[in-house]
PDB file of C-alpha atoms in Angstrom:
ATOM      1  CA  MET A  30      75.409  77.902 117.636  1.00 82.00           C
ATOM      2  CA  GLU A  31      76.161  75.510 120.483  1.00 87.00           C
ATOM      3  CA  ALA A  32      75.181  76.273 124.072  1.00 87.00           C
ATOM      4  CA  GLN A  33      78.786  76.715 125.195  1.00 89.00           C
ATOM      5  CA  ALA A  34      79.463  79.221 122.391  1.00 90.00           C
ATOM      6  CA  ILE A  35      76.297  81.172 123.245  1.00 90.00           C
ATOM      7  CA  PHE A  36      77.350  81.205 126.888  1.00 89.00           C
ATOM      8  CA  ASP A  37      80.831  82.456 125.999  1.00 90.00           C
ATOM      9  CA  THR A  38      79.361  85.218 123.824  1.00 90.00           C
ATOM     10  CA  LEU A  39      77.084  86.336 126.636  1.00 90.00           C
ATOM     11  CA  LYS A  40      79.855  86.090 129.216  1.00 89.00           C
ATOM     12  CA  GLY A  41      82.118  88.257 127.069  1.00 89.00           C
ATOM     13  CA  LYS A  42      79.385  90.845 126.609  1.00 88.00           C
ATOM     14  CA  PHE A  43      77.773  90.974 130.061  1.00 89.00           C
ATOM     15  CA  GLY A  44      80.511  89.687 132.414  1.00 86.00           C
ATOM     16  CA  ASP A  45      79.303  89.005 135.938  1.00 87.00           C
ATOM     17  CA  ALA A  46      75.612  89.266 135.026  1.00 88.00           C
ATOM     18  CA  VAL A  47      75.983  85.867 133.359  1.00 88.00           C
ATOM     19  CA  VAL A  48      76.551  83.432 136.218  1.00 88.00           C
ATOM     20  CA  GLU A  49      76.933  79.906 134.866  1.00 89.00           C
ATOM     21  CA  LEU A  50      75.973  77.364 132.225  1.00 89.00           C
ATOM     22  CA  GLN A  51      73.741  74.479 133.309  1.00 89.00           C
ATOM     23  CA  ALA A  52      74.340  71.963 130.540  1.00 86.00           C
ATOM     24  CA  GLU A  53      73.960  68.631 132.311  1.00 87.00           C
ATOM     25  CA  GLY A  54      70.440  67.264 132.374  1.00 88.00           C
ATOM     26  CA  PHE A  55      68.990  70.112 130.354  1.00 87.00           C
ATOM     27  CA  ASP A  56      68.215  70.234 126.662  1.00 86.00           C
ATOM     28  CA  PRO A  57      68.585  73.012 125.653  1.00 88.00           C
ATOM     29  CA  ALA A  58      71.187  74.046 128.218  1.00 91.00           C
ATOM     30  CA  PHE A  59      70.387  76.872 130.607  1.00 92.00           C
ATOM     31  CA  VAL A  60      72.356  80.069 130.956  1.00 92.00           C
ATOM     32  CA  VAL A  61      71.870  81.353 134.495  1.00 93.00           C
ATOM     33  CA  VAL A  62      71.740  85.142 134.589  1.00 93.00           C
ATOM     34  CA  ALA A  63      71.277  87.854 137.215  1.00 92.00           C
ATOM     35  CA  PRO A  64      67.607  88.902 137.466  1.00 91.00           C
ATOM     36  CA  ALA A  65      68.330  92.623 137.003  1.00 91.00           C
ATOM     37  CA  SER A  66      70.025  92.040 133.622  1.00 90.00           C
ATOM     38  CA  VAL A  67      67.340  89.803 132.154  1.00 92.00           C
ATOM     39  CA  LYS A  68      65.987  92.469 129.861  1.00 91.00           C
ATOM     40  CA  ALA A  69      69.358  93.634 128.492  1.00 92.00           C
ATOM     41  CA  ILE A  70      70.405  90.039 127.829  1.00 92.00           C
ATOM     42  CA  ALA A  71      67.036  89.232 126.238  1.00 92.00           C
ATOM     43  CA  LEU A  72      67.374  92.180 123.856  1.00 92.00           C
ATOM     44  CA  PHE A  73      70.907  91.102 122.947  1.00 92.00           C
ATOM     45  CA  LEU A  74      69.792  87.509 122.359  1.00 91.00           C
ATOM     46  CA  ARG A  75      67.028  88.723 120.080  1.00 92.00           C
ATOM     47  CA  ASP A  76      68.918  91.369 118.121  1.00 92.00           C
ATOM     48  CA  ASP A  77      72.422  89.964 117.717  1.00 90.00           C
ATOM     49  CA  PRO A  78      72.619  88.623 114.118  1.00 90.00           C
ATOM     50  CA  ALA A  79      74.587  85.530 115.142  1.00 89.00           C
ATOM     51  CA  LEU A  80      72.017  84.624 117.808  1.00 90.00           C
ATOM     52  CA  SER A  81      68.684  86.145 116.667  1.00 91.00           C
ATOM     53  CA  PHE A  82      66.435  84.302 119.134  1.00 92.00           C
ATOM     54  CA  ASP A  83      63.170  85.551 117.675  1.00 92.00           C
ATOM     55  CA  SER A  84      60.867  83.092 119.430  1.00 92.00           C
ATOM     56  CA  LEU A  85      60.103  82.788 123.131  1.00 92.00           C
ATOM     57  CA  MET A  86      58.873  79.210 123.285  1.00 93.00           C
ATOM     58  CA  CYS A  87      58.055  79.108 126.955  1.00 92.00           C
ATOM     59  CA  LEU A  88      58.335  81.202 130.072  1.00 93.00           C
ATOM     60  CA  SER A  89      57.853  79.351 133.331  1.00 93.00           C
ATOM     61  CA  GLY A  90      57.980  80.019 137.017  1.00 93.00           C
ATOM     62  CA  VAL A  91      59.713  77.476 139.256  1.00 93.00           C
ATOM     63  CA  ASP A  92      59.542  77.067 143.026  1.00 93.00           C
ATOM     64  CA  TYR A  93      62.721  75.574 144.551  1.00 92.00           C
ATOM     65  CA  LYS A  94      61.375  75.958 148.117  1.00 90.00           C
ATOM     66  CA  GLU A  95      64.242  78.244 149.223  1.00 91.00           C
ATOM     67  CA  LYS A  96      64.062  80.417 146.097  1.00 92.00           C
ATOM     68  CA  PHE A  97      62.106  81.019 142.909  1.00 93.00           C
ATOM     69  CA  ALA A  98      63.291  80.943 139.320  1.00 93.00           C
ATOM     70  CA  VAL A  99      61.969  82.144 136.001  1.00 94.00           C
ATOM     71  CA  ALA A 100      63.000  79.994 133.049  1.00 94.00           C
ATOM     72  CA  TYR A 101      62.911  81.195 129.449  1.00 93.00           C
ATOM     73  CA  HIS A 102      63.101  78.787 126.518  1.00 94.00           C
ATOM     74  CA  LEU A 103      64.269  80.536 123.393  1.00 93.00           C
ATOM     75  CA  HIS A 104      64.430  79.392 119.816  1.00 93.00           C
ATOM     76  CA  SER A 105      65.795  80.951 116.659  1.00 92.00           C
ATOM     77  CA  MET A 106      63.781  80.397 113.501  1.00 93.00           C
ATOM     78  CA  LYS A 107      66.709  81.693 111.457  1.00 91.00           C
ATOM     79  CA  HIS A 108      69.563  79.613 112.878  1.00 91.00           C
ATOM     80  CA  ARG A 109      67.457  76.704 114.196  1.00 92.00           C
ATOM     81  CA  HIS A 110      69.165  76.700 117.564  1.00 91.00           C
ATOM     82  CA  ALA A 111      67.753  76.931 121.056  1.00 92.00           C
ATOM     83  CA  ILE A 112      68.898  78.015 124.496  1.00 92.00           C
ATOM     84  CA  GLY A 113      67.411  78.329 127.959  1.00 93.00           C
ATOM     85  CA  MET A 114      67.805  81.341 130.200  1.00 93.00           C
ATOM     86  CA  LYS A 115      67.185  81.175 133.904  1.00 93.00           C
ATOM     87  CA  ALA A 116      67.096  83.792 136.644  1.00 94.00           C
ATOM     88  CA  PHE A 117      66.981  82.899 140.341  1.00 94.00           C
ATOM     89  CA  LEU A 118      64.935  85.158 142.583  1.00 93.00           C
ATOM     90  CA  PRO A 119      64.815  85.534 146.365  1.00 92.00           C
ATOM     91  CA  ARG A 120      61.705  84.041 147.942  1.00 90.00           C
ATOM     92  CA  GLU A 121      60.764  87.202 149.850  1.00 89.00           C
ATOM     93  CA  THR A 122      60.709  89.650 146.927  1.00 89.00           C
ATOM     94  CA  PRO A 123      60.486  87.728 143.648  1.00 91.00           C
ATOM     95  CA  SER A 124      60.642  90.411 140.981  1.00 90.00           C
ATOM     96  CA  LEU A 125      62.529  90.988 137.751  1.00 91.00           C
ATOM     97  CA  PRO A 126      62.164  93.153 134.616  1.00 93.00           C
ATOM     98  CA  THR A 127      59.517  92.183 132.086  1.00 92.00           C
ATOM     99  CA  VAL A 128      60.423  90.960 128.587  1.00 92.00           C
ATOM    100  CA  ASP A 129      56.998  91.591 127.045  1.00 90.00           C
ATOM    101  CA  ASP A 130      58.392  94.386 124.855  1.00 90.00           C
ATOM    102  CA  VAL A 131      61.159  92.039 123.662  1.00 91.00           C
ATOM    103  CA  TRP A 132      58.824  89.158 122.796  1.00 92.00           C
ATOM    104  CA  PRO A 133      55.152  90.206 122.918  1.00 91.00           C
ATOM    105  CA  ALA A 134      54.130  86.590 123.577  1.00 89.00           C
ATOM    106  CA  ALA A 135      55.737  86.897 126.985  1.00 91.00           C
ATOM    107  CA  ASN A 136      52.819  88.865 128.379  1.00 92.00           C
ATOM    108  CA  PHE A 137      50.379  85.968 128.834  1.00 93.00           C
ATOM    109  CA  GLN A 138      53.068  83.710 130.248  1.00 92.00           C
ATOM    110  CA  GLU A 139      54.302  86.380 132.649  1.00 92.00           C
ATOM    111  CA  ARG A 140      50.722  86.846 133.795  1.00 93.00           C
ATOM    112  CA  GLU A 141      50.503  83.108 134.405  1.00 93.00           C
ATOM    113  CA  ALA A 142      53.715  83.107 136.439  1.00 92.00           C
ATOM    114  CA  PHE A 143      52.406  86.112 138.360  1.00 93.00           C
ATOM    115  CA  ASP A 144      49.052  84.450 138.942  1.00 92.00           C
ATOM    116  CA  LEU A 145      50.339  81.102 140.168  1.00 92.00           C
ATOM    117  CA  PHE A 146      53.695  82.030 141.751  1.00 92.00           C
ATOM    118  CA  GLY A 147      53.352  85.716 142.609  1.00 91.00           C
ATOM    119  CA  ILE A 148      56.447  86.651 140.628  1.00 92.00           C
ATOM    120  CA  VAL A 149      56.291  90.360 139.791  1.00 92.00           C
ATOM    121  CA  PHE A 150      57.438  91.456 136.340  1.00 92.00           C
ATOM    122  CA  GLU A 151      58.393  95.117 136.652  1.00 91.00           C
ATOM    123  CA  GLY A 152      57.347  97.397 133.820  1.00 90.00           C
ATOM    124  CA  SER A 153      54.853  94.915 132.381  1.00 89.00           C
ATOM    125  CA  LYS A 154      52.217  96.500 130.187  1.00 90.00           C
ATOM    126  CA  ASP A 155      49.406  94.449 131.737  1.00 89.00           C
ATOM    127  CA  LEU A 156      50.144  92.365 134.824  1.00 90.00           C
ATOM    128  CA  ARG A 157      46.858  90.881 136.034  1.00 90.00           C
ATOM    129  CA  ARG A 158      45.747  87.422 137.083  1.00 91.00           C
ATOM    130  CA  ILE A 159      45.041  85.338 133.999  1.00 91.00           C
ATOM    131  CA  LEU A 160      43.615  81.995 135.194  1.00 91.00           C
ATOM    132  CA  LEU A 161      42.240  82.536 138.676  1.00 90.00           C
ATOM    133  CA  PRO A 162      39.490  85.005 139.594  1.00 89.00           C
ATOM    134  CA  GLU A 163      40.608  88.586 140.186  1.00 88.00           C
ATOM    135  CA  ASP A 164      39.839  88.445 143.911  1.00 89.00           C
ATOM    136  CA  TRP A 165      41.636  85.165 144.607  1.00 89.00           C
ATOM    137  CA  GLU A 166      44.006  85.250 147.560  1.00 87.00           C
ATOM    138  CA  GLY A 167      47.469  83.722 147.363  1.00 88.00           C
ATOM    139  CA  HIS A 168      49.430  82.008 144.623  1.00 91.00           C
ATOM    140  CA  PRO A 169      48.518  78.316 144.411  1.00 91.00           C
ATOM    141  CA  LEU A 170      51.613  76.790 142.792  1.00 91.00           C
ATOM    142  CA  ARG A 171      53.841  78.022 145.599  1.00 91.00           C
ATOM    143  CA  LYS A 172      54.927  75.039 147.671  1.00 90.00           C
ATOM    144  CA  ASP A 173      53.882  76.714 150.932  1.00 90.00           C
ATOM    145  CA  TYR A 174      50.382  77.553 149.621  1.00 89.00           C
ATOM    146  CA  LYS A 175      47.554  76.701 152.028  1.00 88.00           C
ATOM    147  CA  TYR A 176      44.185  75.950 150.441  1.00 88.00           C
ATOM    148  CA  PRO A 177      41.410  78.269 151.561  1.00 87.00           C
ATOM    149  CA  ASP A 178      38.320  76.685 153.183  1.00 86.00           C
ATOM    150  CA  SER A 179      35.886  78.255 150.763  1.00 85.00           C
ATOM    151  CA  TYR A 180      35.589  80.689 147.893  1.00 87.00           C
ATOM    152  CA  HIS A 181      32.502  82.917 147.679  1.00 86.00           C
ATOM    153  CA  GLY A 182      30.677  80.586 150.051  1.00 83.00           C
ATOM    154  CA  ILE A 183      31.432  77.431 148.061  1.00 84.00           C
ATOM    155  CA  LYS A 184      33.467  74.803 149.896  1.00 82.00           C
ATOM    156  CA  ILE A 185      36.859  73.959 148.397  1.00 81.00           C
TER     157      ILE A 185
ATOM    158  CA  MET B  20      -9.819  65.711 135.696  1.00 54.00           C
ATOM    159  CA  VAL B  21      -6.830  67.330 137.428  1.00 58.00           C
ATOM    160  CA  GLY B  22      -4.961  64.071 136.952  1.00 64.00           C
ATOM    161  CA  ASN B  23      -5.573  64.188 133.234  1.00 79.00           C
ATOM    162  CA  ALA B  24      -4.436  67.803 133.038  1.00 81.00           C
ATOM    163  CA  ASP B  25      -1.265  66.855 134.888  1.00 82.00           C
ATOM    164  CA  LEU B  26      -0.718  64.015 132.487  1.00 86.00           C
ATOM    165  CA  PHE B  27      -1.082  66.317 129.505  1.00 88.00           C
ATOM    166  CA  VAL B  28       1.125  69.098 130.887  1.00 86.00           C
ATOM    167  CA  ASN B  29       3.810  66.681 132.020  1.00 88.00           C
ATOM    168  CA  TRP B  30       3.725  64.848 128.707  1.00 91.00           C
ATOM    169  CA  ALA B  31       4.150  68.160 126.867  1.00 90.00           C
ATOM    170  CA  ARG B  32       7.067  69.163 129.091  1.00 90.00           C
ATOM    171  CA  LYS B  33       8.933  65.871 128.944  1.00 90.00           C
ATOM    172  CA  SER B  34       8.555  65.726 125.164  1.00 91.00           C
ATOM    173  CA  SER B  35      10.219  69.057 124.497  1.00 90.00           C
ATOM    174  CA  LEU B  36      13.206  69.184 126.802  1.00 91.00           C
ATOM    175  CA  TRP B  37      15.191  71.931 125.151  1.00 92.00           C
ATOM    176  CA  TYR B  38      18.588  71.912 126.736  1.00 91.00           C
ATOM    177  CA  LEU B  39      21.119  74.647 127.204  1.00 90.00           C
ATOM    178  CA  LEU B  40      24.210  73.859 125.176  1.00 80.00           C
ATOM    179  CA  PHE B  41      26.730  74.267 127.925  1.00 80.00           C
ATOM    180  CA  ALA B  42      29.885  72.207 127.661  1.00 86.00           C
ATOM    181  CA  THR B  43      32.913  72.997 129.792  1.00 88.00           C
ATOM    182  CA  ALA B  44      35.075  69.899 129.268  1.00 88.00           C
ATOM    183  CA  CYS B  45      35.385  66.573 127.452  1.00 90.00           C
ATOM    184  CA  CYS B  46      31.805  65.565 128.411  1.00 90.00           C
ATOM    185  CA  GLY B  47      30.793  68.206 125.897  1.00 90.00           C
ATOM    186  CA  ILE B  48      32.165  66.018 123.101  1.00 91.00           C
ATOM    187  CA  GLU B  49      29.893  63.159 124.189  1.00 92.00           C
ATOM    188  CA  LEU B  50      27.031  65.621 124.444  1.00 91.00           C
ATOM    189  CA  MET B  51      27.638  66.665 120.835  1.00 90.00           C
ATOM    190  CA  GLN B  52      27.683  62.979 119.838  1.00 90.00           C
ATOM    191  CA  ALA B  53      24.372  62.438 121.593  1.00 90.00           C
ATOM    192  CA  GLY B  54      22.878  65.387 119.766  1.00 88.00           C
ATOM    193  CA  ALA B  55      24.186  64.367 116.345  1.00 90.00           C
ATOM    194  CA  SER B  56      22.585  61.960 113.893  1.00 91.00           C
ATOM    195  CA  ARG B  57      23.899  58.626 115.199  1.00 92.00           C
ATOM    196  CA  TYR B  58      22.310  58.913 118.663  1.00 92.00           C
ATOM    197  CA  ASP B  59      19.839  61.603 117.674  1.00 91.00           C
ATOM    198  CA  MET B  60      18.586  63.085 120.937  1.00 90.00           C
ATOM    199  CA  ASP B  61      16.145  65.028 118.773  1.00 89.00           C
ATOM    200  CA  ARG B  62      13.777  62.039 118.832  1.00 91.00           C
ATOM    201  CA  PHE B  63      13.114  62.752 122.533  1.00 90.00           C
ATOM    202  CA  GLY B  64      12.245  66.316 121.661  1.00 88.00           C
ATOM    203  CA  ALA B  65      15.573  67.376 123.146  1.00 89.00           C
ATOM    204  CA  VAL B  66      17.237  69.989 120.985  1.00 89.00           C
ATOM    205  CA  PHE B  67      19.922  72.399 122.021  1.00 89.00           C
ATOM    206  CA  ARG B  68      19.373  76.079 122.558  1.00 88.00           C
ATOM    207  CA  ALA B  69      22.168  78.604 122.646  1.00 88.00           C
ATOM    208  CA  THR B  70      20.461  80.823 125.196  1.00 91.00           C
ATOM    209  CA  PRO B  71      19.243  80.051 128.723  1.00 92.00           C
ATOM    210  CA  ARG B  72      16.030  82.016 128.119  1.00 92.00           C
ATOM    211  CA  GLN B  73      14.723  79.352 125.747  1.00 91.00           C
ATOM    212  CA  ALA B  74      16.012  76.341 127.673  1.00 92.00           C
ATOM    213  CA  ASP B  75      14.179  73.948 129.998  1.00 91.00           C
ATOM    214  CA  LEU B  76      17.104  71.771 130.910  1.00 92.00           C
ATOM    215  CA  MET B  77      20.641  72.608 131.916  1.00 92.00           C
ATOM    216  CA  LEU B  78      23.060  69.841 130.992  1.00 91.00           C
ATOM    217  CA  VAL B  79      26.186  70.546 133.002  1.00 91.00           C
ATOM    218  CA  ALA B  80      28.694  68.706 130.850  1.00 90.00           C
ATOM    219  CA  GLY B  81      32.102  69.024 132.397  1.00 90.00           C
ATOM    220  CA  THR B  82      34.338  70.456 135.076  1.00 92.00           C
ATOM    221  CA  ILE B  83      33.111  73.555 136.861  1.00 92.00           C
ATOM    222  CA  THR B  84      35.807  75.774 138.327  1.00 92.00           C
ATOM    223  CA  HIS B  85      35.233  78.344 141.020  1.00 91.00           C
ATOM    224  CA  LYS B  86      35.700  81.078 138.434  1.00 91.00           C
ATOM    225  CA  MET B  87      32.988  79.462 136.287  1.00 91.00           C
ATOM    226  CA  ALA B  88      30.633  78.774 139.203  1.00 91.00           C
ATOM    227  CA  GLU B  89      29.155  82.268 139.240  1.00 90.00           C
ATOM    228  CA  ARG B  90      28.422  82.071 135.520  1.00 91.00           C
ATOM    229  CA  VAL B  91      26.718  78.697 135.961  1.00 92.00           C
ATOM    230  CA  LYS B  92      24.529  80.126 138.701  1.00 92.00           C
ATOM    231  CA  ARG B  93      23.668  83.131 136.574  1.00 93.00           C
ATOM    232  CA  LEU B  94      22.755  80.986 133.557  1.00 93.00           C
ATOM    233  CA  TYR B  95      20.569  78.835 135.789  1.00 93.00           C
ATOM    234  CA  ASP B  96      18.837  81.917 137.186  1.00 93.00           C
ATOM    235  CA  GLN B  97      18.140  83.150 133.650  1.00 93.00           C
ATOM    236  CA  MET B  98      16.275  79.985 132.669  1.00 93.00           C
ATOM    237  CA  PRO B  99      12.463  80.155 132.868  1.00 91.00           C
ATOM    238  CA  GLU B 100      10.532  77.826 135.186  1.00 85.00           C
ATOM    239  CA  PRO B 101      10.027  74.904 135.150  1.00 88.00           C
ATOM    240  CA  LYS B 102      13.702  74.068 134.841  1.00 91.00           C
ATOM    241  CA  TYR B 103      15.728  70.944 135.362  1.00 93.00           C
ATOM    242  CA  VAL B 104      19.413  70.178 135.764  1.00 94.00           C
ATOM    243  CA  ILE B 105      21.364  67.092 134.754  1.00 93.00           C
ATOM    244  CA  ALA B 106      24.894  66.735 136.097  1.00 93.00           C
ATOM    245  CA  MET B 107      26.786  64.851 133.432  1.00 92.00           C
ATOM    246  CA  GLY B 108      29.993  63.005 134.299  1.00 91.00           C
ATOM    247  CA  SER B 109      32.197  62.653 137.350  1.00 92.00           C
ATOM    248  CA  CYS B 110      33.343  66.281 137.431  1.00 91.00           C
ATOM    249  CA  ALA B 111      29.846  67.717 137.549  1.00 91.00           C
ATOM    250  CA  ASN B 112      28.767  65.064 140.069  1.00 92.00           C
ATOM    251  CA  THR B 113      31.566  65.272 142.627  1.00 91.00           C
ATOM    252  CA  GLY B 114      34.570  66.995 141.149  1.00 88.00           C
ATOM    253  CA  GLY B 115      35.718  63.635 139.753  1.00 87.00           C
ATOM    254  CA  PRO B 116      39.484  63.338 139.276  1.00 90.00           C
ATOM    255  CA  PHE B 117      39.857  66.793 140.816  1.00 90.00           C
ATOM    256  CA  TYR B 118      38.085  65.819 144.045  1.00 89.00           C
ATOM    257  CA  LYS B 119      41.277  65.456 146.015  1.00 86.00           C
ATOM    258  CA  ASP B 120      43.888  68.178 146.131  1.00 85.00           C
ATOM    259  CA  SER B 121      42.415  70.802 143.863  1.00 88.00           C
ATOM    260  CA  TYR B 122      41.904  74.414 144.839  1.00 89.00           C
ATOM    261  CA  CYS B 123      40.067  75.539 141.733  1.00 89.00           C
ATOM    262  CA  VAL B 124      37.428  72.904 140.888  1.00 91.00           C
ATOM    263  CA  VAL B 125      33.959  72.944 142.446  1.00 91.00           C
ATOM    264  CA  LYS B 126      33.385  69.541 144.067  1.00 91.00           C
ATOM    265  CA  GLY B 127      30.050  68.865 142.435  1.00 90.00           C
ATOM    266  CA  VAL B 128      27.713  71.253 140.669  1.00 91.00           C
ATOM    267  CA  ASP B 129      25.046  70.530 143.325  1.00 91.00           C
ATOM    268  CA  LEU B 130      26.967  72.911 145.601  1.00 91.00           C
ATOM    269  CA  ILE B 131      25.750  75.727 143.328  1.00 91.00           C
ATOM    270  CA  ILE B 132      22.447  74.677 141.763  1.00 92.00           C
ATOM    271  CA  PRO B 133      19.893  71.906 142.478  1.00 93.00           C
ATOM    272  CA  VAL B 134      20.418  68.762 140.398  1.00 93.00           C
ATOM    273  CA  ASP B 135      17.659  66.373 139.247  1.00 93.00           C
ATOM    274  CA  VAL B 136      19.653  63.572 137.630  1.00 94.00           C
ATOM    275  CA  TYR B 137      23.281  62.524 138.045  1.00 95.00           C
ATOM    276  CA  ILE B 138      24.961  60.594 135.227  1.00 94.00           C
ATOM    277  CA  PRO B 139      28.153  58.763 136.248  1.00 92.00           C
ATOM    278  CA  GLY B 140      31.020  58.219 133.830  1.00 90.00           C
ATOM    279  CA  CYS B 141      34.203  59.918 132.776  1.00 90.00           C
ATOM    280  CA  PRO B 142      32.861  60.866 130.324  1.00 90.00           C
ATOM    281  CA  PRO B 143      29.529  59.000 130.074  1.00 92.00           C
ATOM    282  CA  ARG B 144      28.747  57.481 126.691  1.00 92.00           C
ATOM    283  CA  PRO B 145      25.869  58.985 124.692  1.00 93.00           C
ATOM    284  CA  GLU B 146      23.749  55.964 125.716  1.00 93.00           C
ATOM    285  CA  ALA B 147      24.249  56.917 129.362  1.00 93.00           C
ATOM    286  CA  LEU B 148      23.301  60.505 128.619  1.00 92.00           C
ATOM    287  CA  ILE B 149      20.134  59.398 126.845  1.00 93.00           C
ATOM    288  CA  ASP B 150      19.355  57.146 129.822  1.00 94.00           C
ATOM    289  CA  GLY B 151      19.733  60.201 132.044  1.00 93.00           C
ATOM    290  CA  ILE B 152      17.342  62.184 129.863  1.00 93.00           C
ATOM    291  CA  MET B 153      14.824  59.314 129.989  1.00 93.00           C
ATOM    292  CA  SER B 154      15.174  59.188 133.797  1.00 94.00           C
ATOM    293  CA  LEU B 155      14.411  62.897 133.897  1.00 93.00           C
ATOM    294  CA  GLN B 156      11.373  62.310 131.681  1.00 93.00           C
ATOM    295  CA  LYS B 157      10.126  59.730 134.201  1.00 92.00           C
ATOM    296  CA  ILE B 158      10.633  62.254 137.008  1.00 92.00           C
ATOM    297  CA  ILE B 159       8.730  64.904 135.067  1.00 90.00           C
ATOM    298  CA  MET B 160       5.807  62.507 134.452  1.00 89.00           C
ATOM    299  CA  LYS B 161       5.380  62.114 138.234  1.00 86.00           C
ATOM    300  CA  LYS B 162       5.077  65.864 138.886  1.00 84.00           C
ATOM    301  CA  LYS B 163       1.840  67.224 140.307  1.00 82.00           C
ATOM    302  CA  ASN B 164       0.896  70.597 138.875  1.00 76.00           C
ATOM    303  CA  VAL B 165      -1.818  72.408 140.786  1.00 67.00           C
ATOM    304  CA  TYR B 166      -2.453  75.798 139.272  1.00 64.00           C
ATOM    305  CA  GLY B 167      -4.116  78.669 141.094  1.00 56.00           C
ATOM    306  CA  ALA B 168      -4.691  76.658 144.262  1.00 53.00           C
ATOM    307  CA  LYS B 169      -2.982  77.598 147.489  1.00 51.00           C
ATOM    308  CA  ALA B 170      -0.752  74.781 148.506  1.00 45.00           C
TER     309      ALA B 170
END
């Protein structure tokens, strides 16, 4: 299924929760969705027989300076088509529902986005830091991150 | 007489430098090369041990992150005296390519543990590593060991 057709299907099903299609410059194209509906849309994308996106290829956090985004790259083993899904989040309270019960592989990648961007995935089964030490302060891939002077007495 | 005893003890120590197999990055690949048959570090009496309690030499082969730093220190503390450290490659020496603008890499393993020999290179070839081991052997041969006497 082509990106435009997938977008139209989602738009017909979820209405205003599906904001726009970002096709130019992206391959696969991105469907921009409202953060609160991420989980419902993810379940539909996985379970609808015509879509059946059974593989979450990548889940990434993005910092646009004035806002954050979480980008999902989805692929269907059955239909051999792919689509991106993107949710923009406010910088002050970046949080959205988890998809780790939709695609179990999401857990590690959500933990990475939480670790490095501080994006909170509500309802996650295990949201801890994954790369940095447990007692690290701040989220280093944020563009306004200030490096600490030292960590446990070792200069940085 | 003491000089001869020193000579014997130092010779014994430099000829059986068992090293802790401790690779954290691509330098570890070169370390494996140096230990394998082509370069054969075994001929210097240097064989790898998988536990710090049997090791004389810690070969820090690779990048050390701040999360890893505590483990490195603990492994070093677990090694019996006398113990030596070789910092292998740019990352272990100074942080290497991560020196500038990195929040997570320790800028040189000498910030955590004392280092005897630094080997430059990114990564150093097995020849360079063997040269480092031979430099350490020369250092060991110069040690003065006075037992029982109050220094």
